[in-house]
Short mmCIF file of C-alpha atoms and ligand atoms in Angstrom, two decimals:
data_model
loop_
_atom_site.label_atom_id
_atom_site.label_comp_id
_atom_site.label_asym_id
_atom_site.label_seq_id
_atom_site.Cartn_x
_atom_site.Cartn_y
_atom_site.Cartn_z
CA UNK A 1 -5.53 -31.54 13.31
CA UNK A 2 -4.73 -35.11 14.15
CA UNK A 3 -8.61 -36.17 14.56
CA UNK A 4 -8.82 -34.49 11.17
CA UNK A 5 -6.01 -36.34 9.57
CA UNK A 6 -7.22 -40.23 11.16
CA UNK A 7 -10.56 -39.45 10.56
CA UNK A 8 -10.00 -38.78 7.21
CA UNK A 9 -7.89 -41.99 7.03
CA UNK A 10 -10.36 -43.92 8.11
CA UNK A 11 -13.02 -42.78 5.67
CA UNK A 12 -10.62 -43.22 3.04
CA UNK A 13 -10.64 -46.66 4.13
CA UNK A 14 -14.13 -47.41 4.50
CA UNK A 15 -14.59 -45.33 1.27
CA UNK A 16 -17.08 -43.41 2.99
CA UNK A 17 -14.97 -40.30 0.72
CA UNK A 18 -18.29 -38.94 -1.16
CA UNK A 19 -20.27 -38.68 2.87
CA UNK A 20 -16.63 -36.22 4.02
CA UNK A 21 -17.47 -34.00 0.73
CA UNK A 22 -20.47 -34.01 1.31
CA UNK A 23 -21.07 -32.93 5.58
CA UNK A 24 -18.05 -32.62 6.39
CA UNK A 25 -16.03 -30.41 4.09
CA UNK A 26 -18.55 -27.82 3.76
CA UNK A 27 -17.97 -26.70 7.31
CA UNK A 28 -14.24 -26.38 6.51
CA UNK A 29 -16.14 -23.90 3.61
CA UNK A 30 -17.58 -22.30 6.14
CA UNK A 31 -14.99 -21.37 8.11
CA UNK A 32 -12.96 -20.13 5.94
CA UNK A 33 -15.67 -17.84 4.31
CA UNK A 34 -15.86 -16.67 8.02
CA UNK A 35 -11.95 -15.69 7.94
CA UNK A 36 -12.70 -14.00 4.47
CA UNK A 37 -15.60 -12.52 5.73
CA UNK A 38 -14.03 -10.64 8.21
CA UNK A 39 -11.17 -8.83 6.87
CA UNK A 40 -12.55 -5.76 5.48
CA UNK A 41 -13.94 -4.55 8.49
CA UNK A 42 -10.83 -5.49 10.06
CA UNK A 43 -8.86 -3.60 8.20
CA UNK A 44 -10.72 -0.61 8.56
CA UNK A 45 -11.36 -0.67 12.49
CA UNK A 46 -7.63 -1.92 12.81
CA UNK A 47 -5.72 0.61 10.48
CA UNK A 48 -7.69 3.69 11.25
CA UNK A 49 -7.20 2.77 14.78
CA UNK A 50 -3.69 2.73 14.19
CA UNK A 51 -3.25 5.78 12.31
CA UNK A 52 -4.89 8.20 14.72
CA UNK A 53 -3.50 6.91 17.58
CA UNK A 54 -0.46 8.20 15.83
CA UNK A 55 -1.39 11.60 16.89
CA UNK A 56 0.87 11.22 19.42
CA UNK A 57 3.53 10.82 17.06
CA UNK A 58 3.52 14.39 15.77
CA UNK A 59 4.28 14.83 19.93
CA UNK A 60 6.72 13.00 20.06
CA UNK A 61 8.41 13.30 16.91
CA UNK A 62 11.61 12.83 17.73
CA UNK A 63 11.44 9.23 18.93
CA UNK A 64 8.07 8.78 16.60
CA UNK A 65 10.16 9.19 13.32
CA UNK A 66 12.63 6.96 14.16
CA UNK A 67 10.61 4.63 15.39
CA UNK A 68 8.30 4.20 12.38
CA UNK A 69 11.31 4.36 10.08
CA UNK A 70 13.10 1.11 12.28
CA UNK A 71 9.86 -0.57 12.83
CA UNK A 72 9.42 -0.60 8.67
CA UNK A 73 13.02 -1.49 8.36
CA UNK A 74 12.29 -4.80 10.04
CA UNK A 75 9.73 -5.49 8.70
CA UNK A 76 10.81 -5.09 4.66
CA UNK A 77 13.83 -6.96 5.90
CA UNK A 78 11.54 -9.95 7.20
CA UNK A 79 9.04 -10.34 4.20
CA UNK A 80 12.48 -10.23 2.16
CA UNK A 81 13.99 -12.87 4.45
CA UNK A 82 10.68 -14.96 3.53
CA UNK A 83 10.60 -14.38 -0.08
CA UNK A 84 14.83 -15.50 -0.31
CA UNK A 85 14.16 -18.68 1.70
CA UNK A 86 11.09 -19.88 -0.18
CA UNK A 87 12.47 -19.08 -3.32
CA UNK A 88 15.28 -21.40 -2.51
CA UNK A 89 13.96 -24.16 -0.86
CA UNK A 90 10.58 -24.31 -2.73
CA UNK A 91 8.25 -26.39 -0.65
CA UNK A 92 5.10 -26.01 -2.90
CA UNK A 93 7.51 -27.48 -5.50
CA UNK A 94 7.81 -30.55 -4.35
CA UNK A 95 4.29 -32.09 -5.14
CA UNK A 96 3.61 -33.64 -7.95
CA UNK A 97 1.94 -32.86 -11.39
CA UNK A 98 -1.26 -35.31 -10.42
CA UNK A 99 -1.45 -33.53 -7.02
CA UNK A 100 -1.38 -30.29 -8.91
CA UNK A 101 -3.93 -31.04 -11.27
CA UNK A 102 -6.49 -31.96 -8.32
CA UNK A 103 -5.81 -29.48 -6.65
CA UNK A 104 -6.50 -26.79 -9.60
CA UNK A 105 -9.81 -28.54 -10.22
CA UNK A 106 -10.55 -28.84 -7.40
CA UNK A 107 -10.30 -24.71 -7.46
CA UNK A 108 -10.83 -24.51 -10.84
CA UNK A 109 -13.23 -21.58 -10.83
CA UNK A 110 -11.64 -19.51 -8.36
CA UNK A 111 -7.89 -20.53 -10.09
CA UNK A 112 -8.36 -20.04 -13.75
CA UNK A 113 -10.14 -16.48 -13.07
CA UNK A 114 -7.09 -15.60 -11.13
CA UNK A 115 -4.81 -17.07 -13.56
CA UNK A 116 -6.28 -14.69 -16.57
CA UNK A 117 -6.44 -12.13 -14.46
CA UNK A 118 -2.79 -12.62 -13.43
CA UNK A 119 -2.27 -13.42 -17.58
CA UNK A 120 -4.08 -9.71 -18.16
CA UNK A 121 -1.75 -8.30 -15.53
CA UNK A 122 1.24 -9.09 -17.27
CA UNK A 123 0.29 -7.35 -20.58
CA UNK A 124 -0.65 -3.91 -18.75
CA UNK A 125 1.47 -1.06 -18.84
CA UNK A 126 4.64 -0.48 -15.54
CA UNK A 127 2.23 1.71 -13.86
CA UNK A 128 -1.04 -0.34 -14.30
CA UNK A 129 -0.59 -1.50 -10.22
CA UNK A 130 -0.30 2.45 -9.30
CA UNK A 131 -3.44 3.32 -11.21
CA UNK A 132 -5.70 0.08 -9.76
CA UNK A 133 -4.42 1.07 -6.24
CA UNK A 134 -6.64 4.20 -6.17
CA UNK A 135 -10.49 3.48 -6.42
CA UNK A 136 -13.08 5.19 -8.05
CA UNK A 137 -15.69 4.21 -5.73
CA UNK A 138 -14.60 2.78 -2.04
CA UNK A 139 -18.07 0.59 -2.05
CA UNK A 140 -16.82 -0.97 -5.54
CA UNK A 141 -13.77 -1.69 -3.97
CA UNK A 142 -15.24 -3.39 -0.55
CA UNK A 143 -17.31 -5.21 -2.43
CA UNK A 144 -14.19 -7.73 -3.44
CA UNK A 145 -11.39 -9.08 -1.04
CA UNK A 146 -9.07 -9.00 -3.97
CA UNK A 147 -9.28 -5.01 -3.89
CA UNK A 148 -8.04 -4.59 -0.15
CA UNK A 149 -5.34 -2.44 -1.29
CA UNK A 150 -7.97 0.04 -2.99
CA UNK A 151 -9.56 -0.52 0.53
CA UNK A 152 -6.21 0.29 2.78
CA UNK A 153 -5.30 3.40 0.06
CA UNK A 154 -8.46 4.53 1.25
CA UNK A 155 -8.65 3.95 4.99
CA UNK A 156 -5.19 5.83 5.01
CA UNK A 157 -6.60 8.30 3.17
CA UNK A 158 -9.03 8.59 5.98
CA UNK A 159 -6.98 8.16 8.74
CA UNK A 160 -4.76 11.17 8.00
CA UNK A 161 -7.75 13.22 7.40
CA UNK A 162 -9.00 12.16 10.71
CA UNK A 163 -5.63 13.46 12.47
CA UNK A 164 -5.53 16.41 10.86
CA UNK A 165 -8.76 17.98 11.58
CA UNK A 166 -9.86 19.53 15.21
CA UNK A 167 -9.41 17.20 17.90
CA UNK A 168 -13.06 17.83 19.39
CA UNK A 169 -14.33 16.85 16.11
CA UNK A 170 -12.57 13.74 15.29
CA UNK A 171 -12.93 12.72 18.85
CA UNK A 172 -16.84 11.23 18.20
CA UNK A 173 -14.90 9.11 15.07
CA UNK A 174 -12.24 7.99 16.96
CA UNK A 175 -14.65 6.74 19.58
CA UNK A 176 -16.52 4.78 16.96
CA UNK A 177 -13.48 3.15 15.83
CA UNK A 178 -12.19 2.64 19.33
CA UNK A 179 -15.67 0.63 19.81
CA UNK A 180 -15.72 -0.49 15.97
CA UNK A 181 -12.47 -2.03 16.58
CA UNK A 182 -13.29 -4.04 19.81
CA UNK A 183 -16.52 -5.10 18.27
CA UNK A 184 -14.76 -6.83 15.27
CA UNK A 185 -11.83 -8.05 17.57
CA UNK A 186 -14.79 -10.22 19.43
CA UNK A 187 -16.41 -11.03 16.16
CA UNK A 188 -12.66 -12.57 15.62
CA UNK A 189 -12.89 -14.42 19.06
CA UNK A 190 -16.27 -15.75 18.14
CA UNK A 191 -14.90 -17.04 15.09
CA UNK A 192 -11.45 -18.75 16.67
CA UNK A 193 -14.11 -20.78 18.91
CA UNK A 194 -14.99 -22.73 15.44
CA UNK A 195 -11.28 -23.03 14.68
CA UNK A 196 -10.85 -26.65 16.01
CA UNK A 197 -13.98 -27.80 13.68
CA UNK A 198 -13.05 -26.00 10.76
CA UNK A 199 -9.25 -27.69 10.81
CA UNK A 200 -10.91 -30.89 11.58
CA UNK A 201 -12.93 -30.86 8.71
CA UNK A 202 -10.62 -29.33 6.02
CA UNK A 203 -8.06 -31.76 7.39
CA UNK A 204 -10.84 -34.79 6.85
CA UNK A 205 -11.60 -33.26 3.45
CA UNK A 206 -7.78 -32.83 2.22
CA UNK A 207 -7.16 -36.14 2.95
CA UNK A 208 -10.41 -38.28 1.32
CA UNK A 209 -9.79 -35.79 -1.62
CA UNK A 210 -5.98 -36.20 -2.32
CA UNK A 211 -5.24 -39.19 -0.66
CA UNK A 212 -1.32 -39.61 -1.69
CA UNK A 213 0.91 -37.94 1.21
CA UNK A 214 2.41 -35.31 -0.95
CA UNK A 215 0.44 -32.32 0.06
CA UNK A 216 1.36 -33.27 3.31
CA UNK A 217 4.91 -33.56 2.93
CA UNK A 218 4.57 -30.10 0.93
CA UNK A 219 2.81 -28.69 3.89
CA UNK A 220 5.78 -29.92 6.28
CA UNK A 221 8.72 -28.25 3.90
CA UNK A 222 6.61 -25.20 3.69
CA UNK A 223 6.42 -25.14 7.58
CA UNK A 224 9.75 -25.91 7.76
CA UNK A 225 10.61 -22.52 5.75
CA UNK A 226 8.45 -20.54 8.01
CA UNK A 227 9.97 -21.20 10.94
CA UNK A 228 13.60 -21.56 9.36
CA UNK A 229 13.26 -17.86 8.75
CA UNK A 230 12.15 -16.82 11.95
CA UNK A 231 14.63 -18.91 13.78
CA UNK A 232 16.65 -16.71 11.75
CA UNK A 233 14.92 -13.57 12.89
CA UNK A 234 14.98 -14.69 16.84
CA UNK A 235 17.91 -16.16 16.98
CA UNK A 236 20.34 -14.36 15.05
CA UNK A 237 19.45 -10.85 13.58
CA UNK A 238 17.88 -9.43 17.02
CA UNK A 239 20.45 -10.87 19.47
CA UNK A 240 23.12 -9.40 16.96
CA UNK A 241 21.19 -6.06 16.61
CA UNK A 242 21.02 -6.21 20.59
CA UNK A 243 24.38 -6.54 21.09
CA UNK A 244 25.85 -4.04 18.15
CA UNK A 245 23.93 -1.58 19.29
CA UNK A 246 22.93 -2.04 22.89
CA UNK A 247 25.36 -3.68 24.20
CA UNK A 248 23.90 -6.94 25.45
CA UNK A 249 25.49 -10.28 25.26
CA UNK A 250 23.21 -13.32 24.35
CA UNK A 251 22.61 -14.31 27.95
CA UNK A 252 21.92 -11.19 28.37
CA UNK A 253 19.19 -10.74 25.94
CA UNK A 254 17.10 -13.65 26.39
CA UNK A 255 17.22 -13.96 29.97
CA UNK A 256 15.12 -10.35 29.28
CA UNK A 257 13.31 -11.15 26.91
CA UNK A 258 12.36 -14.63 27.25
CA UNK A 259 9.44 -14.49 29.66
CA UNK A 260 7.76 -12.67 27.27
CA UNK A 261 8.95 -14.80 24.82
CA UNK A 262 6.99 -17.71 26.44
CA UNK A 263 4.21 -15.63 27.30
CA UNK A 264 3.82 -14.57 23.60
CA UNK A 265 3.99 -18.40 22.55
CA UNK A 266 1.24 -19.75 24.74
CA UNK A 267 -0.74 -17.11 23.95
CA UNK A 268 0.09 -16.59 20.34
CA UNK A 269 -1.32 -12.91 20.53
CA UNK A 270 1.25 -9.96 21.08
CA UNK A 271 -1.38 -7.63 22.65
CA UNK A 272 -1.39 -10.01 25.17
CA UNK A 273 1.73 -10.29 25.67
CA UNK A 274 2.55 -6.37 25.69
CA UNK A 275 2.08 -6.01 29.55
CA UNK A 276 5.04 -8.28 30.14
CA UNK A 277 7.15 -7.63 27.49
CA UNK A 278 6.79 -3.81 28.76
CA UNK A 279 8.06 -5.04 32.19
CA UNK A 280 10.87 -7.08 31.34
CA UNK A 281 12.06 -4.20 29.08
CA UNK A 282 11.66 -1.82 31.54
CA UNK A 283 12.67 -3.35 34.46
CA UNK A 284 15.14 -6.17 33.10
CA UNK A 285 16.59 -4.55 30.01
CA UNK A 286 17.40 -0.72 31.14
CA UNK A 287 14.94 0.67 28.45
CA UNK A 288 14.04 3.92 30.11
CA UNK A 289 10.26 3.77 30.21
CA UNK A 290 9.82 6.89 28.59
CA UNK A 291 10.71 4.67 25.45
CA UNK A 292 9.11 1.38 26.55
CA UNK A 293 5.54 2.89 26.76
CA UNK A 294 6.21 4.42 23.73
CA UNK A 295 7.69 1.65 21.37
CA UNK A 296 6.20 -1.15 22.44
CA UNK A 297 2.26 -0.48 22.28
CA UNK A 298 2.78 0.83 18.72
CA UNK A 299 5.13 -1.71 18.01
CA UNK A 300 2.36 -4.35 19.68
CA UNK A 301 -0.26 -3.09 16.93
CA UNK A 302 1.95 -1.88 13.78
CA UNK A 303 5.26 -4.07 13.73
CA UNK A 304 4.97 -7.59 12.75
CA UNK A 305 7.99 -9.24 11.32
CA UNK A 306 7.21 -12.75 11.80
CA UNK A 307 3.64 -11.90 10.61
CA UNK A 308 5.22 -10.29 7.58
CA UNK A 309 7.68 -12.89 7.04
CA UNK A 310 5.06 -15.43 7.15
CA UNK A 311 2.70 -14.21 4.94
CA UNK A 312 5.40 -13.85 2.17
CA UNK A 313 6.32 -17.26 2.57
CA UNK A 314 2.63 -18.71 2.84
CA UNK A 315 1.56 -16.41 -0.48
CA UNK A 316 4.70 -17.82 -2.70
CA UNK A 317 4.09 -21.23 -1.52
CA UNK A 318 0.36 -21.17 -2.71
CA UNK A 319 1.55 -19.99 -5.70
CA UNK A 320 4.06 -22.65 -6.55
CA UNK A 321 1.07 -25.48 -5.04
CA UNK A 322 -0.96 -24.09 -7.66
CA UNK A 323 2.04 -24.00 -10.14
CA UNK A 324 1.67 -20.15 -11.13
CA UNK A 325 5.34 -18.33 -11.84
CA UNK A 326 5.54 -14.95 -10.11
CA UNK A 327 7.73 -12.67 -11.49
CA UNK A 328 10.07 -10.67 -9.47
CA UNK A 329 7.85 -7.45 -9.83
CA UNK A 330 5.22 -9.52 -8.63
CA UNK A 331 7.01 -10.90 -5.90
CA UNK A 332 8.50 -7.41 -4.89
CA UNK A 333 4.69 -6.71 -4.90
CA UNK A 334 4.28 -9.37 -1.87
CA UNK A 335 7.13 -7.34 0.06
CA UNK A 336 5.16 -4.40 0.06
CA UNK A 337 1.56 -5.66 0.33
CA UNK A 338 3.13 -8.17 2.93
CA UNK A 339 4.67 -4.91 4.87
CA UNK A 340 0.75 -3.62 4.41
CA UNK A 341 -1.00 -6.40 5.26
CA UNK A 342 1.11 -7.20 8.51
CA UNK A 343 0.76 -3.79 9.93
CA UNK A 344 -2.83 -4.10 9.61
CA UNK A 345 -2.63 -7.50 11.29
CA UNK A 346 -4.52 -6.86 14.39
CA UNK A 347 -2.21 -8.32 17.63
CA UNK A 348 -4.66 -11.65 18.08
CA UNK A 349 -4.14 -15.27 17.28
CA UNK A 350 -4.53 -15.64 13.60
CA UNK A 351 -5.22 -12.12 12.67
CA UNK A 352 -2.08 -12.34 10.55
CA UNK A 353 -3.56 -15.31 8.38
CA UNK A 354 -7.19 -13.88 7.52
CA UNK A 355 -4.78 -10.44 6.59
CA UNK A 356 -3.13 -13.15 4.26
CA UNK A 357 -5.74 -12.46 1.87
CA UNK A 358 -4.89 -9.32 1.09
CA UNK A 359 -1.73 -10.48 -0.40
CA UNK A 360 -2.99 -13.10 -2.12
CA UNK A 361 -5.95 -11.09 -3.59
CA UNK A 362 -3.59 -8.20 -4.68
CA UNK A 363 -1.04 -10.89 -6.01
CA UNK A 364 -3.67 -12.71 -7.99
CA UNK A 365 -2.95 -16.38 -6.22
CA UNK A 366 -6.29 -18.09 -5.54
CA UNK A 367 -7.57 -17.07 -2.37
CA UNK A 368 -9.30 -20.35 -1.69
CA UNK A 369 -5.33 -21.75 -1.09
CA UNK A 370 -5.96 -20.50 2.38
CA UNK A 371 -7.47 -23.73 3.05
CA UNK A 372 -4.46 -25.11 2.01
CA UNK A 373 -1.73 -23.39 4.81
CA UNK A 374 -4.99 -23.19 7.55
CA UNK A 375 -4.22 -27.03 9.13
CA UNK A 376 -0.60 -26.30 10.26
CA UNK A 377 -1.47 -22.27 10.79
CA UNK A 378 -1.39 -21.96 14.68
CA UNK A 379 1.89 -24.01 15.46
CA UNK A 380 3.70 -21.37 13.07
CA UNK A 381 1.23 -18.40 14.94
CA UNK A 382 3.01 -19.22 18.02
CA UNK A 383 6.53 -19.05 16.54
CA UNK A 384 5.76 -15.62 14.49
CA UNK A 385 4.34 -14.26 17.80
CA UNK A 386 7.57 -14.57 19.64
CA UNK A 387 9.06 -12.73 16.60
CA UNK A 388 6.85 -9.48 16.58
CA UNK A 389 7.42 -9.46 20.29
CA UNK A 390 11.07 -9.69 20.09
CA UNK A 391 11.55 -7.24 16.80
CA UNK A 392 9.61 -4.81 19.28
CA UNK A 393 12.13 -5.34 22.16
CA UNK A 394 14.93 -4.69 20.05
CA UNK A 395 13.59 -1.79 18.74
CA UNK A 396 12.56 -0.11 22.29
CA UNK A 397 16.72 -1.37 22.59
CA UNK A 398 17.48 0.74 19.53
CA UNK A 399 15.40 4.06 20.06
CA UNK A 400 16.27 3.55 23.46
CA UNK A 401 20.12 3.90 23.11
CA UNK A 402 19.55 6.50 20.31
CA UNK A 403 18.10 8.49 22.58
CA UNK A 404 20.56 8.27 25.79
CA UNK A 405 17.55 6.17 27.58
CA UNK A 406 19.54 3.14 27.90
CA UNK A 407 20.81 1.54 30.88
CA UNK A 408 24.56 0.63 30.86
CA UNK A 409 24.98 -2.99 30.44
CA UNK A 410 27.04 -3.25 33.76
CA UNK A 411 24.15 -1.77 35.46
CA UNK A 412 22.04 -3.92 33.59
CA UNK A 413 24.13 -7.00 35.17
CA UNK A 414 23.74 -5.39 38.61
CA UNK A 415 20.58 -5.19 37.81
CA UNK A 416 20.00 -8.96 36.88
CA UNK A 417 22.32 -9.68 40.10
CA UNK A 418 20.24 -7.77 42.25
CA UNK A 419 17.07 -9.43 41.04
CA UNK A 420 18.34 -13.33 41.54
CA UNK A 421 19.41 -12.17 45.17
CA UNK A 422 16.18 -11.08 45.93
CA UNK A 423 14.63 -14.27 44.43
CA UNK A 424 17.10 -16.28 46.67
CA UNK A 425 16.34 -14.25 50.00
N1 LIG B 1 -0.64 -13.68 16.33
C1 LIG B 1 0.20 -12.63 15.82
C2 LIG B 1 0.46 -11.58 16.87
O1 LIG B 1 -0.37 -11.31 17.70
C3 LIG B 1 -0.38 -11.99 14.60
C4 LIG B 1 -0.45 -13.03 13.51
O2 LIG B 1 0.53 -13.19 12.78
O3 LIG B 1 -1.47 -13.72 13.39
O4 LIG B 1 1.49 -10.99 16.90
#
């Protein structure tokens, strides 16, 4: 980011702007054709993945119902928490009608096709987004990323079918997804390892094309909503829901939690995290780990707050940069594609962003304002990851207690007490 941002000063200086747009930029293009590239067979590996490993719901349904009712809970809450914040402070507001005018010709393909298609929305009749979530033919809809509802309707669809038939005949599918899904999450990995070129040259590019500081100061109010929301989320509405319903005190919580907390910020990927998160619930917290190896794996995968909360923040903020009005149906539109699009976020660095494209497809916001958000994207991935880890601690809390599977909190002290002791022996 920062050799991105001097280079680009420097060949603003030396007016060397046209040589940026010219090698440099495209590489930024490239990358984020890459991100693009990848999220339709992401979202099929991911979500059928998901779906039929919730076989073991119908076992467990008892702790599986509730769990997939909390875990959605959270997450409507979240993109809701995003949409309130960024309607109020506005950070794509704040740049000015020059900026904005660059900016849209910059896009201005891409932009005025979405903005008549947006325009054509509007005039369609209140069940218009019902009918276009249902294709007619699943390769028509693959074949744009702006259809990756029709896609998810459809890999649902498939995913139920896939449960419901005999287990010795799904099992050769599942094992193609199982592999399907791996294959893509490396295809991901490959990708990440031209992250640091791709921000360095859309940051270069951003700058020799709109030199005034506005975007950037945009960018910085826009970050600032991100992570004022999930400090909400972290800070307030899970230690509360901790300590209504489980009985922990803020100490408590966090002195639990917060190992995976750290883990899930250095690493910025909750399936990494899940191993320790899984401990300290389990061993720290009093979650029986009947619950714990439950919850949390599903919760690793499917529940995604600060993923959720970010992308409706990121998709509204594009939206004002580019100066389009949502309406509040369109907006309640983010919440649930936003709820869609985070539970098919796979648990990796940045999965949550290339997912972003779903919303912005199905919302009709330029999709090429990716490249906008992509500079500051993995400070806020680090913040969103200790999120989803800690909305799936508190729900492991919640089931857990629900249940009768929760340790009392003195024994959870004695616990703690215990556990310095030994550390001090
Ligand atoms: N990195 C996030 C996670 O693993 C997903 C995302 O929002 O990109 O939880």
């Amino acid at each position: 980011m920062l050799l991105g941002i001097v280079f680009g000063i420097i060949a603003s200086v030396f007016k060397v702007n046209q040589f940026v747009i010219d090698w440099i930029k495209p590489f930024g293009t490239i990358f984020i054709n890459l991100l693009k590239l990848i999220a339709i067979p992401l979202i099929i590996a991911s979500l059928i993945k998901g779906i039929s490993d919730l076989q073991d719901i119908s076992k467990l349904s008892r702790m599986g119902g509730r769990t997939v009712v909390i875990y959605l809970f959270t997450t409507l809450f979240s993109v809701s928490l995003g949409l309130l914040l960024v309607n109020i402070v506005k950070p794509g507001k704040s740049i000015n009608e020059e900026t904005r005018q660059n900016l849209l010709d910059g896009f201005a393909n891409e932009a005025s096709g979405k903005i008549a298609l947006a325009e054509a929305q509007k005039e369609s009749g209140p069940l218009q987004a019902l009918v276009d979530l249902v294709p007619e033919n699943i390769f028509g809809a693959m074949s744009s990323n702006g259809n990756m509802l029709q896609v998810i309707f459809f890999v649902i669809l498939f995913g139920i079918g896939l449960i419901l038939i005999e287990p010795k005949k799904a099992k050769p599918i599942t094992d193609f997804i199982d592999g399907l899904n791996e294959v893509v999450l490396k295809m991901i990995d490959m990708i990440m390892l031209a992250a640091p070129y791709g921000v360095f040259a859309l940051l270069a590019a951003l700058i020799v094309e709109s030199p005034n500081w506005d975007l950037f100061k945009a960018l910085m109010w826009y970050s600032f909503t991100v992570l004022l929301g999930l400090a909400v989320l972290i800070l307030i509405v899970y230690p509360t829901l901790a300590k209504m319903i489980g009985g922990f005190n803020y100490k408590q919580f966090f002195s639990g939690i917060g190992p995976a907390q750290l883990v899930a910020f250095s690493t910025s990927s909750s399936a990494a995290t899940l191993p320790v998160t899984m401990e300290r619930v389990q061993e720290h917290m009093g979650v029986d780990e009947e619950v714990s190896s439950f919850v949390l794996p599903i919760g690793a995968t499917v529940n995604m707050d600060g993923t959720s909360l970010y992308q409706g923040v990121a998709a509204i903020f594009i939206a004002q940069t580019f100066g389009l009005e949502l309406s509040l149906g369109a907006q309640l539109g983010i919440v649930l594609t936003a709820t869609l699009a985070s539970i098919g976020s796979a648990a990796v660095p940045s999965a949550g962003m290339i997912m972003l494209v779903i919303v912005l497809g199905s919302a009709g916001i330029p999709e090429a304002g990716l490249a906008l958000i992509f500079a500051v994207d993995r400070p806020l991935d680090m913040v969103r990851t200790i999120a989803n880890v800690t909305s799936d601690t508190t729900v492991s809390i919640i089931v857990a207690k629900s249940l009768g599977l929760l340790g009392e909190p003195h024994v959870r002290e004695l616990d703690d007490y215990y556990h310095k002791d030994e550390g001090a022996s």
